[in-house]
PDB file of C-alpha atoms in Angstrom:
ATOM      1  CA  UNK V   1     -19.480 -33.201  28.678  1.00 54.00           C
ATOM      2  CA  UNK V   2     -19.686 -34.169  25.271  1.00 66.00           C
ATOM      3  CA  UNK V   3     -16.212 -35.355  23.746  1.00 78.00           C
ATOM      4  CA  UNK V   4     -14.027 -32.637  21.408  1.00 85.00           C
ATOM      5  CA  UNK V   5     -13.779 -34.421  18.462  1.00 89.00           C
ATOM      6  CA  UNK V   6     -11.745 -33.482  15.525  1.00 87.00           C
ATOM      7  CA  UNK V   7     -14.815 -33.211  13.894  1.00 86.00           C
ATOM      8  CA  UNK V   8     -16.250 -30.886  16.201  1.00 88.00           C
ATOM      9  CA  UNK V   9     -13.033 -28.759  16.191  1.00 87.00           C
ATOM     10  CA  UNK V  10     -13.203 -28.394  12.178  1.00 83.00           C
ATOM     11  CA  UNK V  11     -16.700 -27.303  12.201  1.00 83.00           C
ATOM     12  CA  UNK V  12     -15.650 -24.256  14.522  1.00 83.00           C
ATOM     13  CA  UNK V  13     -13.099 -23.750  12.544  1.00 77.00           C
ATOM     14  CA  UNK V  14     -15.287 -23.793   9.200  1.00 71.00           C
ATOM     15  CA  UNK V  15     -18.106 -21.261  11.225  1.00 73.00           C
ATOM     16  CA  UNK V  16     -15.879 -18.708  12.778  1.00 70.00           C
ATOM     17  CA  UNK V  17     -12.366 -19.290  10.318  1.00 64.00           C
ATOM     18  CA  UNK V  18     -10.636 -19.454  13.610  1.00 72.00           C
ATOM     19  CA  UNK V  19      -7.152 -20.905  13.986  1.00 72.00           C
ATOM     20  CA  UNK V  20      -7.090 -24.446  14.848  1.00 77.00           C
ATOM     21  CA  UNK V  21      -6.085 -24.731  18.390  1.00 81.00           C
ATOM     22  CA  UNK V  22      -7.769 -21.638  19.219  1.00 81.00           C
ATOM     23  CA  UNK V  23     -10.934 -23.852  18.306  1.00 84.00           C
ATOM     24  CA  UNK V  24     -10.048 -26.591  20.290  1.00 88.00           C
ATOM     25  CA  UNK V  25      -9.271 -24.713  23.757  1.00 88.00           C
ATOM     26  CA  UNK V  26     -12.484 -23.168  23.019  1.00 88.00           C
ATOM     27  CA  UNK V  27     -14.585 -26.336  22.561  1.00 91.00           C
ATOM     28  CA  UNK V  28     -12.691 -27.632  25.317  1.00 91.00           C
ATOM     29  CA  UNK V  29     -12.991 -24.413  27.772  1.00 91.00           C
ATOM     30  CA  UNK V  30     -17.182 -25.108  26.268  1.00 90.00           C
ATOM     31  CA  UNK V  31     -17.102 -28.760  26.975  1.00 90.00           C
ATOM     32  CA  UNK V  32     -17.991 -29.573  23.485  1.00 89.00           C
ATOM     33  CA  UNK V  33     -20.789 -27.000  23.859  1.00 88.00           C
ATOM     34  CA  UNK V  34     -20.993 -25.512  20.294  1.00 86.00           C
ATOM     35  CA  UNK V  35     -22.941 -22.534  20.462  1.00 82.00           C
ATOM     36  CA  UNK V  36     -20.554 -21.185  24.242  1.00 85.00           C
ATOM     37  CA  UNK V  37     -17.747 -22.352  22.186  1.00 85.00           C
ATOM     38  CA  UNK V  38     -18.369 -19.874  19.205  1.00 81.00           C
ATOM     39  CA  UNK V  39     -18.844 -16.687  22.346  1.00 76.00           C
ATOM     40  CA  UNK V  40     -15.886 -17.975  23.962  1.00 81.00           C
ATOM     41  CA  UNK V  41     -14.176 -17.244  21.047  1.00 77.00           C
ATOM     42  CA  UNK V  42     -15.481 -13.806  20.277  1.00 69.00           C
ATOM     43  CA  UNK V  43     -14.100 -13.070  23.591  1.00 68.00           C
ATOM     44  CA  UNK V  44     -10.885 -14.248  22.865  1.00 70.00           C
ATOM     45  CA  UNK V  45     -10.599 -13.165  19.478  1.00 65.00           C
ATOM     46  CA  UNK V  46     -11.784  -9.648  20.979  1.00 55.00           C
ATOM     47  CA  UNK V  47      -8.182  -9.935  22.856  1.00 55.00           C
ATOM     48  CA  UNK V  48      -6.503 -11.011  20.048  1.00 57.00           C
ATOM     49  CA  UNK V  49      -6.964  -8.447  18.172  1.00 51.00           C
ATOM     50  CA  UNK V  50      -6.221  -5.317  21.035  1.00 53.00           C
ATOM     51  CA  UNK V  51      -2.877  -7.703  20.944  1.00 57.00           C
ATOM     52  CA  UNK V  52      -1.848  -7.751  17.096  1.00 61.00           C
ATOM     53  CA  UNK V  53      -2.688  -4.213  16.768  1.00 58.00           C
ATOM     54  CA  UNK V  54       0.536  -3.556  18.603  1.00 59.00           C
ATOM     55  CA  UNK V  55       2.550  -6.063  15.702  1.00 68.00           C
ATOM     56  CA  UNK V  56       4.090  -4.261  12.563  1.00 68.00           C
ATOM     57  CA  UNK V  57       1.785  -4.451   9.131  1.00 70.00           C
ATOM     58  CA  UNK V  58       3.970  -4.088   6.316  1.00 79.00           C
ATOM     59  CA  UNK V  59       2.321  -6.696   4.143  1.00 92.00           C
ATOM     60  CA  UNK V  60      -0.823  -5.998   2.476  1.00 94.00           C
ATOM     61  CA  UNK V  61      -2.362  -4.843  -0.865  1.00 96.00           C
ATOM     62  CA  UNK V  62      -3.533  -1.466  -2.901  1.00 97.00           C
ATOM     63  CA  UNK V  63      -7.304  -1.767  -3.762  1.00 98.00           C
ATOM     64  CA  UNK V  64      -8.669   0.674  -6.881  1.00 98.00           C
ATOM     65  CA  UNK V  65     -11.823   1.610  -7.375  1.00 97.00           C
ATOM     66  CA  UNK V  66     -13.071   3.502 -10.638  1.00 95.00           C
ATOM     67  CA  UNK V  67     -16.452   4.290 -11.768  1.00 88.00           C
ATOM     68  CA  UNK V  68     -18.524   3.318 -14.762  1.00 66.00           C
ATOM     69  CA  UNK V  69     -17.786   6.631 -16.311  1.00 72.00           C
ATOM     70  CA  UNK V  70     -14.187   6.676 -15.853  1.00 66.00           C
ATOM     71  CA  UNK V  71     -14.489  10.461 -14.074  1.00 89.00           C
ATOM     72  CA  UNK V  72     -14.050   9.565 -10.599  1.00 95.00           C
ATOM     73  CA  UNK V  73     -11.500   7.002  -8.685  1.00 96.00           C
ATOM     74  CA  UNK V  74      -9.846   6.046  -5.179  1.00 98.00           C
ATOM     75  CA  UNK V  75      -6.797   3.897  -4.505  1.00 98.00           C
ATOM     76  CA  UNK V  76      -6.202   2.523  -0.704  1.00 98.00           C
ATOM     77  CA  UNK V  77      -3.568   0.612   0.568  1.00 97.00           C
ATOM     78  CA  UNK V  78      -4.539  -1.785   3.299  1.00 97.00           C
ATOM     79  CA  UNK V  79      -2.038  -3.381   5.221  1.00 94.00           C
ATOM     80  CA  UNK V  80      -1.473  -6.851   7.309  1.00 93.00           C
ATOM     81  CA  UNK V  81       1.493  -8.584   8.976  1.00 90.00           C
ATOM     82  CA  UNK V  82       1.981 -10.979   6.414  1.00 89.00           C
ATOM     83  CA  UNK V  83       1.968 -11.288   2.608  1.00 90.00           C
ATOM     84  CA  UNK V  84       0.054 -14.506   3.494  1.00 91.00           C
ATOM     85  CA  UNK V  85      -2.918 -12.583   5.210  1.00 89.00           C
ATOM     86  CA  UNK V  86      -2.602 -10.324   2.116  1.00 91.00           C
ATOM     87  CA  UNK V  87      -4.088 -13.284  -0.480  1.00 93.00           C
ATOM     88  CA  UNK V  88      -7.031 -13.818   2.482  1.00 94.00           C
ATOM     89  CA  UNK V  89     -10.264 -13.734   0.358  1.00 95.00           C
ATOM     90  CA  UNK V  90     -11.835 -11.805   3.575  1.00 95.00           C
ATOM     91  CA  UNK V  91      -8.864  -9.450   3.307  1.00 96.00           C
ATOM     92  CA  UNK V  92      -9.144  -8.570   0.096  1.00 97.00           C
ATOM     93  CA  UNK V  93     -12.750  -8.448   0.152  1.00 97.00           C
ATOM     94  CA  UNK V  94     -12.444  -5.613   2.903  1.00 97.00           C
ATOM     95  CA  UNK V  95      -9.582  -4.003   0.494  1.00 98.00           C
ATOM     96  CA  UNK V  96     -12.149  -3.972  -2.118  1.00 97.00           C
ATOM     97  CA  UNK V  97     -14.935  -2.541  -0.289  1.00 98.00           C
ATOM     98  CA  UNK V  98     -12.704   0.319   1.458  1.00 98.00           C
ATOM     99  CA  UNK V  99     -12.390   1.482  -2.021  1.00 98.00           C
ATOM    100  CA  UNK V 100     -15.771   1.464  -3.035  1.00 97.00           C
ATOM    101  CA  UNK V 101     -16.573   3.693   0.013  1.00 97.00           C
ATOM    102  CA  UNK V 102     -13.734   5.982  -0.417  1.00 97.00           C
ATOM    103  CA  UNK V 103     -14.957   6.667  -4.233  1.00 96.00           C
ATOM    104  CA  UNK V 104     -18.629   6.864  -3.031  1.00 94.00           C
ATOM    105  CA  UNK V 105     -18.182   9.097   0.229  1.00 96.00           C
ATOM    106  CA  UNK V 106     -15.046  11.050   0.231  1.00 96.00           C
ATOM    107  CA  UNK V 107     -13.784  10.515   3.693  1.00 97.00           C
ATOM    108  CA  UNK V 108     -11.495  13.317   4.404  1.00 96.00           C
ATOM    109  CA  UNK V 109      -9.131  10.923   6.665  1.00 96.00           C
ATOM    110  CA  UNK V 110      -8.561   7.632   7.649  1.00 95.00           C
ATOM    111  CA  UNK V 111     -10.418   8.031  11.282  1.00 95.00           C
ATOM    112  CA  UNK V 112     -13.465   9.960   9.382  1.00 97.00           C
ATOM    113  CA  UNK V 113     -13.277   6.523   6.654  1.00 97.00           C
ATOM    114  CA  UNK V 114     -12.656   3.771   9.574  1.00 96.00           C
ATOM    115  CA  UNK V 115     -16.580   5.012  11.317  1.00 96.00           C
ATOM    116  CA  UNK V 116     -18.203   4.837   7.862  1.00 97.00           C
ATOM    117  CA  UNK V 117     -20.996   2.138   7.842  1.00 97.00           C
ATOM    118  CA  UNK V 118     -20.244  -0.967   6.292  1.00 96.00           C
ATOM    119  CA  UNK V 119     -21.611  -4.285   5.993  1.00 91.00           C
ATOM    120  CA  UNK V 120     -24.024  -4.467   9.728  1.00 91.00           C
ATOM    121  CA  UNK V 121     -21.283  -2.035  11.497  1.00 93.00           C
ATOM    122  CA  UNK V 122     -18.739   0.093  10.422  1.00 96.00           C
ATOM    123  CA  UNK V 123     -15.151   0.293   9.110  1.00 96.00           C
ATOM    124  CA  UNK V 124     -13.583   0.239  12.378  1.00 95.00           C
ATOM    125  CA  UNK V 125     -15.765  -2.801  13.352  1.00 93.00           C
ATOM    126  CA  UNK V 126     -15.092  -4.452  10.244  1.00 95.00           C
ATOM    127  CA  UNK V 127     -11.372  -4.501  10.786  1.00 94.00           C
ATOM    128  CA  UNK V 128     -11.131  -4.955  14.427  1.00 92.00           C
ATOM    129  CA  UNK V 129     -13.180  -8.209  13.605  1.00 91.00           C
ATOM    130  CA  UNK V 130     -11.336  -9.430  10.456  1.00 92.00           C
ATOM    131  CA  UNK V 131      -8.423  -9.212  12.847  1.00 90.00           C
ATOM    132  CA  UNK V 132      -9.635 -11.299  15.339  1.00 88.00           C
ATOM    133  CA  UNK V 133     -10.680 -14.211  12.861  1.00 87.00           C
ATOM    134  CA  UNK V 134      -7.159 -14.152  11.215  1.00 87.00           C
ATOM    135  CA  UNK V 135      -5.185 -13.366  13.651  1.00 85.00           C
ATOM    136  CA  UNK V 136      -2.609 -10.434  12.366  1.00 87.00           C
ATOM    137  CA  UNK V 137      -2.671  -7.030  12.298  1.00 89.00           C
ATOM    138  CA  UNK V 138      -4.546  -5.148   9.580  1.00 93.00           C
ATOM    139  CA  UNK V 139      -4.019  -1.408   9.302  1.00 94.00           C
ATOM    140  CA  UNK V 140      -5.454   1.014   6.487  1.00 96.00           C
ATOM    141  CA  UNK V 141      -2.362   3.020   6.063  1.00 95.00           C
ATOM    142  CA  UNK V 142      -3.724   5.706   2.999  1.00 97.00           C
ATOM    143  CA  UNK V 143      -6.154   6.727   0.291  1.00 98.00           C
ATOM    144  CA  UNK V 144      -6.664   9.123  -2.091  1.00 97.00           C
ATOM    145  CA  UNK V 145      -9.350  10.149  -4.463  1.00 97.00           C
ATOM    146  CA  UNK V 146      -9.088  11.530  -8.111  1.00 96.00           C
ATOM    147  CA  UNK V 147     -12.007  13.757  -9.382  1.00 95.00           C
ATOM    148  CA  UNK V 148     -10.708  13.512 -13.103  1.00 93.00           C
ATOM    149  CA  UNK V 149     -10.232  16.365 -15.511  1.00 93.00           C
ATOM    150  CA  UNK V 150      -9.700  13.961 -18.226  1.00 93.00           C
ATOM    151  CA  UNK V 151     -10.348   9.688 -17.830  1.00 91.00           C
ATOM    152  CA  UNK V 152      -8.772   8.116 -15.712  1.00 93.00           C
ATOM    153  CA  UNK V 153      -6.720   4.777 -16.089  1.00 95.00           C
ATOM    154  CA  UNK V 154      -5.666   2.292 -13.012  1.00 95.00           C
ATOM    155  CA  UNK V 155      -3.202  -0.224 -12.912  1.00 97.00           C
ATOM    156  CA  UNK V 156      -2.217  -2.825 -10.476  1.00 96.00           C
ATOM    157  CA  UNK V 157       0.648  -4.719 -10.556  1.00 94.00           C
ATOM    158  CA  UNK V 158       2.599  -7.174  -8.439  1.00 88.00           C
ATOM    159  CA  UNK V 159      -0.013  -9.139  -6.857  1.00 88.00           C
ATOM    160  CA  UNK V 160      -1.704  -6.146  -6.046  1.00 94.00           C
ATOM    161  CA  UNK V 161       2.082  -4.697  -4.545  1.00 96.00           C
ATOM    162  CA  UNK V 162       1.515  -1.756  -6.475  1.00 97.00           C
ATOM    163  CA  UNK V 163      -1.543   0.256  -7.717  1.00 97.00           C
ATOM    164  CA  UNK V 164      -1.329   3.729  -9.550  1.00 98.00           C
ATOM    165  CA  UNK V 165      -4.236   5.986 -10.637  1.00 97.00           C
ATOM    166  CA  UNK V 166      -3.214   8.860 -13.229  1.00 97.00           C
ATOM    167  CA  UNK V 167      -5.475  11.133 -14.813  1.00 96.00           C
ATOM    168  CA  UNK V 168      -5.035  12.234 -18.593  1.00 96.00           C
ATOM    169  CA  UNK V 169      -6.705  14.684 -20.767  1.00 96.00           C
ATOM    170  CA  UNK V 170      -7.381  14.013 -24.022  1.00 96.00           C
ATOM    171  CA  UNK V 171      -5.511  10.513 -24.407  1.00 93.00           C
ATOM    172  CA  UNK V 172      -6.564   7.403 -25.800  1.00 94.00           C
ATOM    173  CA  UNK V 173      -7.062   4.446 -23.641  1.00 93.00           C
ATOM    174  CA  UNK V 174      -3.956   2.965 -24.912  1.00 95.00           C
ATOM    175  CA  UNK V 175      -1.944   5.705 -24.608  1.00 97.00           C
ATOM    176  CA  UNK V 176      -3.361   6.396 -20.499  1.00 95.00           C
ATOM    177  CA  UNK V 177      -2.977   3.269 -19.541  1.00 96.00           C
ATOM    178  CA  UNK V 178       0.669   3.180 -21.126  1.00 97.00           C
ATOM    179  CA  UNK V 179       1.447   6.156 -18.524  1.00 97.00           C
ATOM    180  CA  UNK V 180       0.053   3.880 -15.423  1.00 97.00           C
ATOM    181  CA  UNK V 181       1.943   1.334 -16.310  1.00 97.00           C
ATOM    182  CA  UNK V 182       5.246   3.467 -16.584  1.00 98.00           C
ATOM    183  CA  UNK V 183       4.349   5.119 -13.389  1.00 98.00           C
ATOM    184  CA  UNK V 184       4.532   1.892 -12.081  1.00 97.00           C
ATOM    185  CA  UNK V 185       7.956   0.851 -13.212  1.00 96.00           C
ATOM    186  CA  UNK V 186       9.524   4.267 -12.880  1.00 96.00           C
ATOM    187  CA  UNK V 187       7.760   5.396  -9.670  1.00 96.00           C
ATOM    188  CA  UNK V 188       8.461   8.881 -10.082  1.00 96.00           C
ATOM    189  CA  UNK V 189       7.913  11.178  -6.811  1.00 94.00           C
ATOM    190  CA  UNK V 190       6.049  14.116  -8.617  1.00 96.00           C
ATOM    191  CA  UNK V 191       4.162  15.353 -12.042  1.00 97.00           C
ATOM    192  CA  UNK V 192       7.214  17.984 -12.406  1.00 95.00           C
ATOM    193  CA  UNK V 193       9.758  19.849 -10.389  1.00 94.00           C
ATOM    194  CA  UNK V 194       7.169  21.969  -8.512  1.00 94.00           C
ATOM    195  CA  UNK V 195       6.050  18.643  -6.820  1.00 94.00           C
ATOM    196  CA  UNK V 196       9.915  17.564  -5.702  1.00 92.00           C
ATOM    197  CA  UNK V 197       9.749  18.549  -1.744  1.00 90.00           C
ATOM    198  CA  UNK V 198      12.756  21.256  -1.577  1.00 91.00           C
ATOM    199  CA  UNK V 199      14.697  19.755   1.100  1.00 89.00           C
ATOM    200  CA  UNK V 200      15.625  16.718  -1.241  1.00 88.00           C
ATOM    201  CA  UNK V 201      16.379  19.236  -3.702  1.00 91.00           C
ATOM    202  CA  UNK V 202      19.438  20.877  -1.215  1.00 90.00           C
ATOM    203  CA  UNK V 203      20.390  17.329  -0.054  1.00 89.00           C
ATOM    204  CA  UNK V 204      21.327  16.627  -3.833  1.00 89.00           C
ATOM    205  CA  UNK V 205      22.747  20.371  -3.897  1.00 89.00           C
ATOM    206  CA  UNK V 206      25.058  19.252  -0.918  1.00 90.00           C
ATOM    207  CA  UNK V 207      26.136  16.099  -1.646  1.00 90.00           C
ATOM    208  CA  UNK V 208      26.794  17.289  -5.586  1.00 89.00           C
ATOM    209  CA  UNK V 209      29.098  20.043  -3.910  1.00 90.00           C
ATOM    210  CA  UNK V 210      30.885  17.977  -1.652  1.00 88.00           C
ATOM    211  CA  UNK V 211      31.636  15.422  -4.439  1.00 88.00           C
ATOM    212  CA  UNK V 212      32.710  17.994  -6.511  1.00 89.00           C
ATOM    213  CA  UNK V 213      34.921  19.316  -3.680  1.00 89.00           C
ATOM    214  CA  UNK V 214      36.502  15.670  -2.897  1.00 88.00           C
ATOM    215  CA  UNK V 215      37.584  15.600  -6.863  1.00 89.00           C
ATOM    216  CA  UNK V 216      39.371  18.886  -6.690  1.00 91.00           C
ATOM    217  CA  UNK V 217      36.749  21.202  -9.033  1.00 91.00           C
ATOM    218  CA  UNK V 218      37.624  25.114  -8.272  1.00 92.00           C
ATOM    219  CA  UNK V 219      34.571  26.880  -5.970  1.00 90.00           C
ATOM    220  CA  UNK V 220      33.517  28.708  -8.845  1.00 90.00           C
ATOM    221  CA  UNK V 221      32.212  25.662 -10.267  1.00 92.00           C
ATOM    222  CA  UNK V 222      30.534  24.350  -7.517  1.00 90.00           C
ATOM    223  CA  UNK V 223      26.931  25.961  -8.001  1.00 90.00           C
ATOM    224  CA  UNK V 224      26.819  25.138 -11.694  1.00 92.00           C
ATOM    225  CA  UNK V 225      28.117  21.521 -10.823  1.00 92.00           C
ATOM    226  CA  UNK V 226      25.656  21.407  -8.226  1.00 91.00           C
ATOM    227  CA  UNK V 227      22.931  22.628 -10.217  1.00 92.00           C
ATOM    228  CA  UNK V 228      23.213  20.504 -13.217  1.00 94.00           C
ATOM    229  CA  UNK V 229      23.007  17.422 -10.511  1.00 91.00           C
ATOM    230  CA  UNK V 230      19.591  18.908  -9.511  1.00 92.00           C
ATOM    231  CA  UNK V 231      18.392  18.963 -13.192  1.00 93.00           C
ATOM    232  CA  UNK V 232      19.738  15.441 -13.365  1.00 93.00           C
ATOM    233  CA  UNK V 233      17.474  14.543 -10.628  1.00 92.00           C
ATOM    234  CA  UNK V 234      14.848  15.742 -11.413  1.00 94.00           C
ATOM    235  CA  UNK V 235      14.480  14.103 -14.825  1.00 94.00           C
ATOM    236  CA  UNK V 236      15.146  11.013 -12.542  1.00 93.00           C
ATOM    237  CA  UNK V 237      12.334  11.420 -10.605  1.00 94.00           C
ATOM    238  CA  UNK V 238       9.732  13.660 -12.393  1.00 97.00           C
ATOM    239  CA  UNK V 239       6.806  11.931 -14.412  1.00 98.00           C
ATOM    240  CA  UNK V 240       6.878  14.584 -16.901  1.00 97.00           C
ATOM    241  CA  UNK V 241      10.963  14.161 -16.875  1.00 97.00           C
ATOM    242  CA  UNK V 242      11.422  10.556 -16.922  1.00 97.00           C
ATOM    243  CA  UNK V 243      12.234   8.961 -20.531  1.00 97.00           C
ATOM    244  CA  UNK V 244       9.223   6.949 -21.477  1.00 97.00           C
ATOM    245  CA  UNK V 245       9.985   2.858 -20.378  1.00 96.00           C
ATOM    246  CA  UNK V 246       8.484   1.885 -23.791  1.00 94.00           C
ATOM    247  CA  UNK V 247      10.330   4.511 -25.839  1.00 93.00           C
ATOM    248  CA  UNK V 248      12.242   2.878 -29.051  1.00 88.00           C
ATOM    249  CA  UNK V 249      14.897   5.783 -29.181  1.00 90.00           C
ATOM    250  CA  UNK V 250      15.365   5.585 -25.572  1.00 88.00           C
ATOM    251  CA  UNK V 251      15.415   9.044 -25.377  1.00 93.00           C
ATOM    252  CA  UNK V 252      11.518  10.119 -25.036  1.00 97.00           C
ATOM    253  CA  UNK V 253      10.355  11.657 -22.831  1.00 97.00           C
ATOM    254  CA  UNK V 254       7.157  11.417 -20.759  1.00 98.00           C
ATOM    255  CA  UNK V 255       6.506  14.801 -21.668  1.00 97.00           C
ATOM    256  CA  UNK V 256       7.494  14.670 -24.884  1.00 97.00           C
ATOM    257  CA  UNK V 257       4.827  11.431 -25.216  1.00 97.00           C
ATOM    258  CA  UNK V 258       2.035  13.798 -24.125  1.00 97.00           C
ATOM    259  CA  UNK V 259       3.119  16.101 -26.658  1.00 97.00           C
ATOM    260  CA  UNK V 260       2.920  14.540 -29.397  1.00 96.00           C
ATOM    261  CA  UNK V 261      -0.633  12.738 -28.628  1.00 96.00           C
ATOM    262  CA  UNK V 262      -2.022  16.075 -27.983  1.00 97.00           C
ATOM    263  CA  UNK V 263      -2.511  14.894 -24.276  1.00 97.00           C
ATOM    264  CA  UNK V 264      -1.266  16.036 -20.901  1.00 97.00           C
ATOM    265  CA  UNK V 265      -1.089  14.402 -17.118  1.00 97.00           C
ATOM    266  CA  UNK V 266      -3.255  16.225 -14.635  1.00 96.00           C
ATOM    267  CA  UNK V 267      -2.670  14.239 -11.540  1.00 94.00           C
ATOM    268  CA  UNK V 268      -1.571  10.774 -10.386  1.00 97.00           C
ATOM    269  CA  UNK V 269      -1.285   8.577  -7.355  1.00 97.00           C
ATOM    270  CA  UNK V 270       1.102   5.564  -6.784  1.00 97.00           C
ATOM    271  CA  UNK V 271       1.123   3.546  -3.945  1.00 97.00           C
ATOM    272  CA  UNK V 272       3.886   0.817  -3.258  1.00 95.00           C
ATOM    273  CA  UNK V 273       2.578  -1.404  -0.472  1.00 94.00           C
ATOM    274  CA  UNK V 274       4.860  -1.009   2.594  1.00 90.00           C
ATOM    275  CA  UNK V 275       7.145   1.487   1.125  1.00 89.00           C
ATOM    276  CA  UNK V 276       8.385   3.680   3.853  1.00 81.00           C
ATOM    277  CA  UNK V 277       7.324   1.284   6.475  1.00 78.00           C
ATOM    278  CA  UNK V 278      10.195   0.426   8.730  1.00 67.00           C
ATOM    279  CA  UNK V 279      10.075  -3.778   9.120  1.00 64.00           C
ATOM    280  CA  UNK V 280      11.103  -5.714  12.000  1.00 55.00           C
ATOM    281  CA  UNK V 281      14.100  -7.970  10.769  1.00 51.00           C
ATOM    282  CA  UNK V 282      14.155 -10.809  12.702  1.00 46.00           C
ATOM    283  CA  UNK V 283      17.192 -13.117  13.091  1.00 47.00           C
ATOM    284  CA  UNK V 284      16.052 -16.595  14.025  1.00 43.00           C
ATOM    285  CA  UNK V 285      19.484 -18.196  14.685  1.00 55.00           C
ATOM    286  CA  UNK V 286      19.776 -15.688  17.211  1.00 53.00           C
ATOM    287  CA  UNK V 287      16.443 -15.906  19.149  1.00 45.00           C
ATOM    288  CA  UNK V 288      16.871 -19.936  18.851  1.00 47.00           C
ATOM    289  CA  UNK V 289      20.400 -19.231  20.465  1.00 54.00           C
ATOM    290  CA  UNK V 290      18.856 -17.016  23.045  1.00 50.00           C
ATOM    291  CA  UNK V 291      15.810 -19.379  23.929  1.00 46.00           C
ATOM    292  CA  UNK V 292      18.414 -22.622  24.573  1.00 51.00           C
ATOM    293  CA  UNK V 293      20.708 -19.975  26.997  1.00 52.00           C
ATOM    294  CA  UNK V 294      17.573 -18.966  28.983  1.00 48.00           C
ATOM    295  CA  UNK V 295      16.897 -22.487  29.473  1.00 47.00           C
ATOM    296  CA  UNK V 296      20.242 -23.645  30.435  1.00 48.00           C
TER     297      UNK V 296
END
């Protein structure tokens, strides 16, 4: 049985990117045996991932893709466990290449995307692997390709946290890519009203009557109360609506931008990695605490 060296540990760990003692047991489970050391870990790495897959992935990054001619783009957000796992060059490599083949074969879901060929397998292969050599969870959570009217302009900010894709007719490439960055800052929910989902429409409506109610306003004012604090909203949380981040005045908006370039928004995507994902808080005090009392 040949002796497992630290030497011998860090060249498993260099060949499969394995974590440390996961090389070791291995090597030792092998007896130093390189080549039963790297299946023993397939194995186990196999496991490892059917295991994580059960873990929360709020982490992760938004990968762009846009062709040469600026008429077609995708935007995916891919997610992992940790905002560590999210700087992984493999990660991000996989990010990258998800968009690629989103922009190149229109998948019309995630399950059609995740048995799409790639690299010697597929999608599906591809992740359930990655996760076994790092160890976390990796999810692809959404995508969404832009046929564009007009050219379109990406923008990724954060560390790759955010990513939005807008398309606009008839802009300059200064003015497009000052409406992706805005979307970004401003994250607005829709083009214009007829994108606003109606049932957030009536919560404001109910809440703006209530507080109206509470502050002693007569009923007959209620509605028009009510509906100005819907028009207020939705200049909140329109594109078209929103006043312009860069505006000197402070007052211009979006629209009003587009207007006077001559241009107009057709369509846009924003993606906020993790946004609506519900993350497990975790309070370590307390699971210290409970650990010592089970022991005790």
């Amino acid at each position: 049985m040949a002796e497992v060296t630290a030497a011998l540990v860090k060249e498993l760990r260099e060949k499969t990117d394995a974590p440390m003692m996961e090389c070791k047991k291995a090597l030792a489970e092998a007896g130093g045996d390189m080549t039963k050391a790297e299946e023993i870990l397939r194995v186990k790495l196999g496991n490892k991932a059917s295991k994580a897959a059960a873990r929360v992935a709020a982490e992760g990054v938004v990968a762009i893709n846009v062709d040469t001619a600026e008429m077609l783009g995708a935007i995916v957000e891919v997610n992992s466990e940790t905002d560590f796992v999210a700087k992984n060059a493999d990660f991000l490599r996989f990010a990258s290449d998800l968009a690629s083949l989103i922009a190149a074969r229109n998948p019309s879901d995630v399950q059609e995307l995740s048995s799409l060929p790639l690299g010697t397998g597929t999608v599906e292969t591809v992740r359930t692997g990655l996760i076994g050599k790092i160890g976390e969870n990796i999810s692809i959570r959404r995508f969404a390709r832009i046929l564009a009217r007009g050219k379109l302009a990406s923008y990724i900010h954060g560390g790759s946290k955010i990513g939005v894709l807008v398309d606009v007719v008839d802009g300059t490439p200064e003015l497009s890519r000052d409406i992706a960055m805005h979307i970004a800052a401003s994250k607005p929910k829709s083009l214009d009203a007829t994108g606003v989902p109606s049932d957030l429409l009536d919560t404001e409506r109910r809440i703006a009557v209530e507080k109206a109610r509470e502050a002693g306003k007569p009923e007959a004012m209620l509605d028009r109360i009510a509906e100005g604090t819907v028009q207020k909203y939705l200049r909140e949380v329109t594109l078209l609506g929103q006043v312009f981040v860069k505006a000197e005045d402070g007052k211009q908006t979006i629209e009003q931008l587009l207007k006077a370039s001559g241009a107009s928004v057709k369509d846009f995507v924003l993606y906020v990695v993790g946004e609506g994902i519900e993350k497990k808080q975790t309070d370590f005090a307390a699971e210290v605490a409970a650990m010592a009392t089970a022991r005790a």
